[in-house]
Amino acid sequence: MHFAFTDDQKMFRDTVREVLQRECAPEVVRATWEGRPEGVRAVWGTLAETGVIGMTASEDAGGMAMSELDLVLPLEETGYAALPGPIVDTVAVGIPLLEAAGTDAQKERWLGPAVVGEARIVVSFEDQAVVPHAASADVLIAQRGGAAYCIPVAEVSVSPEQSVDRARELGRVAFEVGAQYRMREDVDAAALFALGRERAALATAAQLIGISRRMLDMAVQYAKDREQFGKPIGAQQAIKHRLANALIEQEFARPPVYRAAWSVATSARDAGIDVSLAKIYAGQAARFVAKEALQVHGAIGYTIECDLHMWMKRAWALAAAHGDAAYHRERVGRHIL
Amino acid sequence: MDLNFTDSENAFRRECRSWLEANVPRESLPSGDTKEGFALHLQWEHTLFEAGWAAVSWPKQYGGREATLFEWLIFEEEYYRVGAPSRVTQNGIFLLAPTLFEFGTDDQKERILRPMARGDVSWGQAWSEPNAGSDLASLKSTASRVEGGWRLNGQKTWSTRAVFCDMAYGLFRTDPEQARHRGLTYFLFPLHAEGVTVRGVDRLDGDEGFAEIFLEDVFVSDADIIGEVNQGWQVTMATTSSERGLSLRSPGRFMATAARLIDLYHRYRDRSDPVLRDEVIQAWMDAQVYRWFTFQTVTRMTQGESIGPDSSMNKVFWSEMDVRTHETALAIIGEALELDEGSDGAVDGGHWMKGFQFALAGPIYAGTNEIQRNIIAERVLGLPRK
Ligand SMILES: Cc1cc2nc3c(=O)[nH]c(=O)nc-3n(C[C@H](O)[C@H](O)[C@H](O)COP(=O)(O)OP(=O)(O)OC[C@H]3O[C@@H](n4cnc5c(N)ncnc54)[C@H](O)[C@@H]3O)c2cc1C
């Protein structure tokens, strides 16, 4: 038993952290809110150069053939930065799906560009009509009627939907379910998409940890800076205890996320249950930290001017995405009861 | 990262399991917080020691097996899984011993550890005083220098099972000139000596699990000091993380409680509703998460990191989880929850109500959860003290 990341994994996380700190400041997230996603385009390019975008791709495809275990810490950083864009879809789900189920022609066309950051992949699971970042992506991988399809976004009809988190740029997708888009038929598409769902839930949980950490950092900083009654509000025990509770929620959400990453990476037995725990705890922590962080900020936190709102809204959206707590709790319940 | 147990860890688990299954008493013992039950528990401790299971992580020379921390956690999981008796020696083995390993002299370790683990000499903790609870550093009991040693005076309270114990350890003020944390010394002292009066106090659950200790000119020698004179606070704090975290409350205990809760849920399924079902699932998940949190902590420790104030998060988590789990059990039992031990209709012998009452103490002992939250806010998050 050894429950820790390697030095390499931590170093890679630090690199990603630095890139995002430099290139994905809150103004960049805010610009996406206001319909100016250019900054995010630039970050995406740097992340590709750093190797993050191609992490899960095979070495033949120019990637690093890395697993979920390597991926969770960088993804946590993307949550910390509230990076807009389909990084979960592209890196955690899309590239592995494309490699496993893409025809030679599909791989030829999309895999290389995806790895170098020139093509962004979004994924639509069966029954999932609304897809974040669909309009600005390049290729859609979708499951319909059990089968797998790979469609250039140019040939998909995407009608915008408004997310409470404007940086998620939701789009309702529709396309002609035609043979020309079919992915390989000699693979078990159902199993691959089922695994894709686990990966999406896990990756989202990892981002949620980063989102919690950012909101808590903001709240702690604010509690040190803001003075009332002649002293920092953070000297008041009521504030201290809220923030202590937030930290406990956040720190106890980590081990289930990291464990699930290991379980998916090693195809451990009951990996899906581990993913459910990860998603439940990470979602719960993020929602809790959001509430506490808002309370600590007072009225300024209740504005769009204060950056906090972008993380809160991301937290709410992601806590419910890829299976909310009720969905995952039910899955755990069926397993243990 | 490798979340599989190694072959040798698995072999260790099998060895624990087979010994425990063969040796754990079939009938559960009466409460270890009663005179009769305490004696029976000590007999069990003796059996454990003879087979080398009393303190698995200790060096062999003191009767341990030099088990790794992970093996110790495995032992605990197996121990609670089979429903073995609670450890009445815990204040010695899990709380005093770590201090001795860190600060004790060879002579002290030689004298104290084996008899402690055999259940021959049992130990109580004597920190709290009537006017020094959370604010322990304000304690007033004194130790004054005399020919060949010291004389202890004062009053200690809430000392768990001290009325059945032989010895106790605690802090005494050795330099009255110095304020608070300074001027305190860590002493070991006898409970059946001249000048000592121990009075049992019944706890919430009715057992005589607490004691007050009155000390009047009780003699102790220099050999009964742990660490340096006037350094008692540092000695105490260095090992408080044992109490808040790992050694007092390893995950095995809570996993076993969660497993028993699931069993209860199945037996009373007709009484259940979706809310209770969710609570049962939550209880199971919390125990799992606590287990993995602990594995993460233990990995850090094996890599030489010190855990420090992080152990406060542990303490809040396990204590509040334990309360919730027992509340859920009582909600499943319903009306029959009031039927106490000894009543015919009592569900599982009234065990859940007793467990609930004890769980309620979790947020109080080992540093109240308010104090833990202060520590987390100030020392982990760096918020201003005032
Ligand atoms: C089951 C059990 C076993 C115990 N066993 C032992 C033992 O073996 N040996 C021993 O020495 N002691 C033992 N204790 C005592 C325990 O250590 C004390 O109860 C504890 O330290 C709290 O002290 P107190 O009870 O005096 O409460 P107080 O310190 O008086 O606190 C009362 C309330 O005020 C709150 N409070 C106090 N200060 C602050 C603050 N600064 N900020 C916010 N809130 C605050 C507390 O959190 C608590 O809610 C045991 C207690 C229990 C319940």
PDB file of C-alpha atoms and ligand atoms in Angstrom, chain A residues 237 241, chain B residues 91 124-136 156-161 203 209-210 243 358 360-371 374, ligand 1:
ATOM      1  CA  GLN A 237     -14.036  32.541  15.551  1.00  0.00           C
ATOM      2  CA  HIS A 241     -14.777  27.748  12.030  1.00  0.00           C
TER       3      HIS A 241
ATOM      4  CA  ASN B  91      -4.326   4.985  27.166  1.00  0.00           C
ATOM      5  CA  GLY B 124      -4.843   6.415  33.120  1.00  0.00           C
ATOM      6  CA  GLN B 125      -4.408   9.876  31.638  1.00  0.00           C
ATOM      7  CA  ALA B 126      -4.418  12.770  34.054  1.00  0.00           C
ATOM      8  CA  TRP B 127      -4.418  16.003  32.114  1.00  0.00           C
ATOM      9  CA  SER B 128      -7.689  17.725  32.867  1.00  0.00           C
ATOM     10  CA  GLU B 129      -8.346  19.586  36.068  1.00  0.00           C
ATOM     11  CA  PRO B 130     -11.550  21.124  37.360  1.00  0.00           C
ATOM     12  CA  ASN B 131     -10.484  24.523  36.029  1.00  0.00           C
ATOM     13  CA  ALA B 132      -8.263  23.409  33.181  1.00  0.00           C
ATOM     14  CA  GLY B 133     -10.093  21.672  30.356  1.00  0.00           C
ATOM     15  CA  SER B 134      -9.604  23.088  26.899  1.00  0.00           C
ATOM     16  CA  ASP B 135      -7.219  25.583  28.436  1.00  0.00           C
ATOM     17  CA  LEU B 136      -4.959  22.831  29.694  1.00  0.00           C
ATOM     18  CA  LYS B 156      -7.069  15.870  38.216  1.00  0.00           C
ATOM     19  CA  THR B 157     -10.394  14.941  36.717  1.00  0.00           C
ATOM     20  CA  TRP B 158     -12.186  13.052  33.917  1.00  0.00           C
ATOM     21  CA  SER B 159      -9.438  10.489  34.000  1.00  0.00           C
ATOM     22  CA  THR B 160     -10.768   7.578  31.965  1.00  0.00           C
ATOM     23  CA  ARG B 161     -10.906   4.269  33.887  1.00  0.00           C
ATOM     24  CA  ARG B 203     -20.443   8.749  32.864  1.00  0.00           C
ATOM     25  CA  GLY B 209     -15.661   5.297  33.405  1.00  0.00           C
ATOM     26  CA  PHE B 210     -14.400   8.619  34.779  1.00  0.00           C
ATOM     27  CA  GLU B 243      -4.776  10.869  20.164  1.00  0.00           C
ATOM     28  CA  PHE B 358     -20.094   7.204  23.767  1.00  0.00           C
ATOM     29  CA  LEU B 360     -21.335  11.911  21.687  1.00  0.00           C
ATOM     30  CA  ALA B 361     -18.178  12.204  23.764  1.00  0.00           C
ATOM     31  CA  GLY B 362     -15.990  12.105  20.644  1.00  0.00           C
ATOM     32  CA  PRO B 363     -16.375  15.809  19.860  1.00  0.00           C
ATOM     33  CA  ILE B 364     -15.416  16.578  23.486  1.00  0.00           C
ATOM     34  CA  TYR B 365     -12.431  14.420  24.388  1.00  0.00           C
ATOM     35  CA  ALA B 366      -8.983  14.511  22.812  1.00  0.00           C
ATOM     36  CA  GLY B 367      -9.360  18.290  22.444  1.00  0.00           C
ATOM     37  CA  THR B 368     -12.888  19.512  21.712  1.00  0.00           C
ATOM     38  CA  ASN B 369     -13.852  20.006  18.091  1.00  0.00           C
ATOM     39  CA  GLU B 370     -14.042  23.752  18.670  1.00  0.00           C
ATOM     40  CA  ILE B 371     -10.410  23.684  19.718  1.00  0.00           C
ATOM     41  CA  ASN B 374      -9.285  26.857  16.035  1.00  0.00           C
TER      42      ASN B 374
HETATM   43  C1  LIG C   1     -15.335  10.382  27.406  1.00  0.00           C
HETATM   44  C2  LIG C   1     -14.275  11.323  27.878  1.00  0.00           C
HETATM   45  C3  LIG C   1     -13.075  10.822  28.286  1.00  0.00           C
HETATM   46  C4  LIG C   1     -12.091  11.668  28.771  1.00  0.00           C
HETATM   47  N1  LIG C   1     -10.935  11.119  29.234  1.00  0.00           N
HETATM   48  C5  LIG C   1     -10.001  11.922  29.791  1.00  0.00           C
HETATM   49  C6  LIG C   1      -8.829  11.370  30.376  1.00  0.00           C
HETATM   50  O1  LIG C   1      -8.630  10.163  30.387  1.00  0.00           O
HETATM   51  N2  LIG C   1      -7.950  12.202  30.942  1.00  0.00           N
HETATM   52  C7  LIG C   1      -8.129  13.551  30.969  1.00  0.00           C
HETATM   53  O2  LIG C   1      -7.265  14.260  31.451  1.00  0.00           O
HETATM   54  N3  LIG C   1      -9.232  14.122  30.421  1.00  0.00           N
HETATM   55  C8  LIG C   1     -10.175  13.333  29.855  1.00  0.00           C
HETATM   56  N4  LIG C   1     -11.318  13.888  29.330  1.00  0.00           N
HETATM   57  C9  LIG C   1     -11.523  15.328  29.450  1.00  0.00           C
HETATM   58  C10 LIG C   1     -11.350  16.094  28.156  1.00  0.00           C
HETATM   59  O3  LIG C   1     -10.018  16.180  27.802  1.00  0.00           O
HETATM   60  C11 LIG C   1     -11.974  17.476  28.386  1.00  0.00           C
HETATM   61  O4  LIG C   1     -13.350  17.276  28.529  1.00  0.00           O
HETATM   62  C12 LIG C   1     -11.725  18.436  27.258  1.00  0.00           C
HETATM   63  O5  LIG C   1     -10.384  18.812  27.187  1.00  0.00           O
HETATM   64  C13 LIG C   1     -12.596  19.691  27.371  1.00  0.00           C
HETATM   65  O6  LIG C   1     -12.476  20.281  28.613  1.00  0.00           O
HETATM   66  P1  LIG C   1     -13.759  20.601  29.494  1.00  0.00           P
HETATM   67  O7  LIG C   1     -14.589  19.391  29.547  1.00  0.00           O
HETATM   68  O8  LIG C   1     -13.289  21.207  30.737  1.00  0.00           O
HETATM   69  O9  LIG C   1     -14.570  21.668  28.660  1.00  0.00           O
HETATM   70  P2  LIG C   1     -14.304  23.233  28.552  1.00  0.00           P
HETATM   71  O10 LIG C   1     -12.907  23.473  28.183  1.00  0.00           O
HETATM   72  O11 LIG C   1     -14.834  23.909  29.740  1.00  0.00           O
HETATM   73  O12 LIG C   1     -15.204  23.564  27.304  1.00  0.00           O
HETATM   74  C14 LIG C   1     -16.631  23.656  27.367  1.00  0.00           C
HETATM   75  C15 LIG C   1     -17.132  24.090  25.994  1.00  0.00           C
HETATM   76  O13 LIG C   1     -16.544  25.342  25.637  1.00  0.00           O
HETATM   77  C16 LIG C   1     -15.854  25.231  24.413  1.00  0.00           C
HETATM   78  N5  LIG C   1     -14.639  26.051  24.432  1.00  0.00           N
HETATM   79  C17 LIG C   1     -13.673  26.109  25.380  1.00  0.00           C
HETATM   80  N6  LIG C   1     -12.674  26.920  24.993  1.00  0.00           N
HETATM   81  C18 LIG C   1     -12.990  27.363  23.753  1.00  0.00           C
HETATM   82  C19 LIG C   1     -12.363  28.198  22.793  1.00  0.00           C
HETATM   83  N7  LIG C   1     -11.169  28.749  23.011  1.00  0.00           N
HETATM   84  N8  LIG C   1     -12.984  28.394  21.620  1.00  0.00           N
HETATM   85  C20 LIG C   1     -14.204  27.851  21.376  1.00  0.00           C
HETATM   86  N9  LIG C   1     -14.847  27.049  22.218  1.00  0.00           N
HETATM   87  C21 LIG C   1     -14.246  26.810  23.403  1.00  0.00           C
HETATM   88  C22 LIG C   1     -15.495  23.765  24.302  1.00  0.00           C
HETATM   89  O14 LIG C   1     -15.244  23.398  22.953  1.00  0.00           O
HETATM   90  C23 LIG C   1     -16.713  23.106  24.901  1.00  0.00           C
HETATM   91  O15 LIG C   1     -17.693  23.029  23.915  1.00  0.00           O
HETATM   92  C24 LIG C   1     -12.319  13.061  28.833  1.00  0.00           C
HETATM   93  C25 LIG C   1     -13.530  13.582  28.392  1.00  0.00           C
HETATM   94  C26 LIG C   1     -14.521  12.730  27.923  1.00  0.00           C
HETATM   95  C27 LIG C   1     -15.810  13.320  27.492  1.00  0.00           C
END
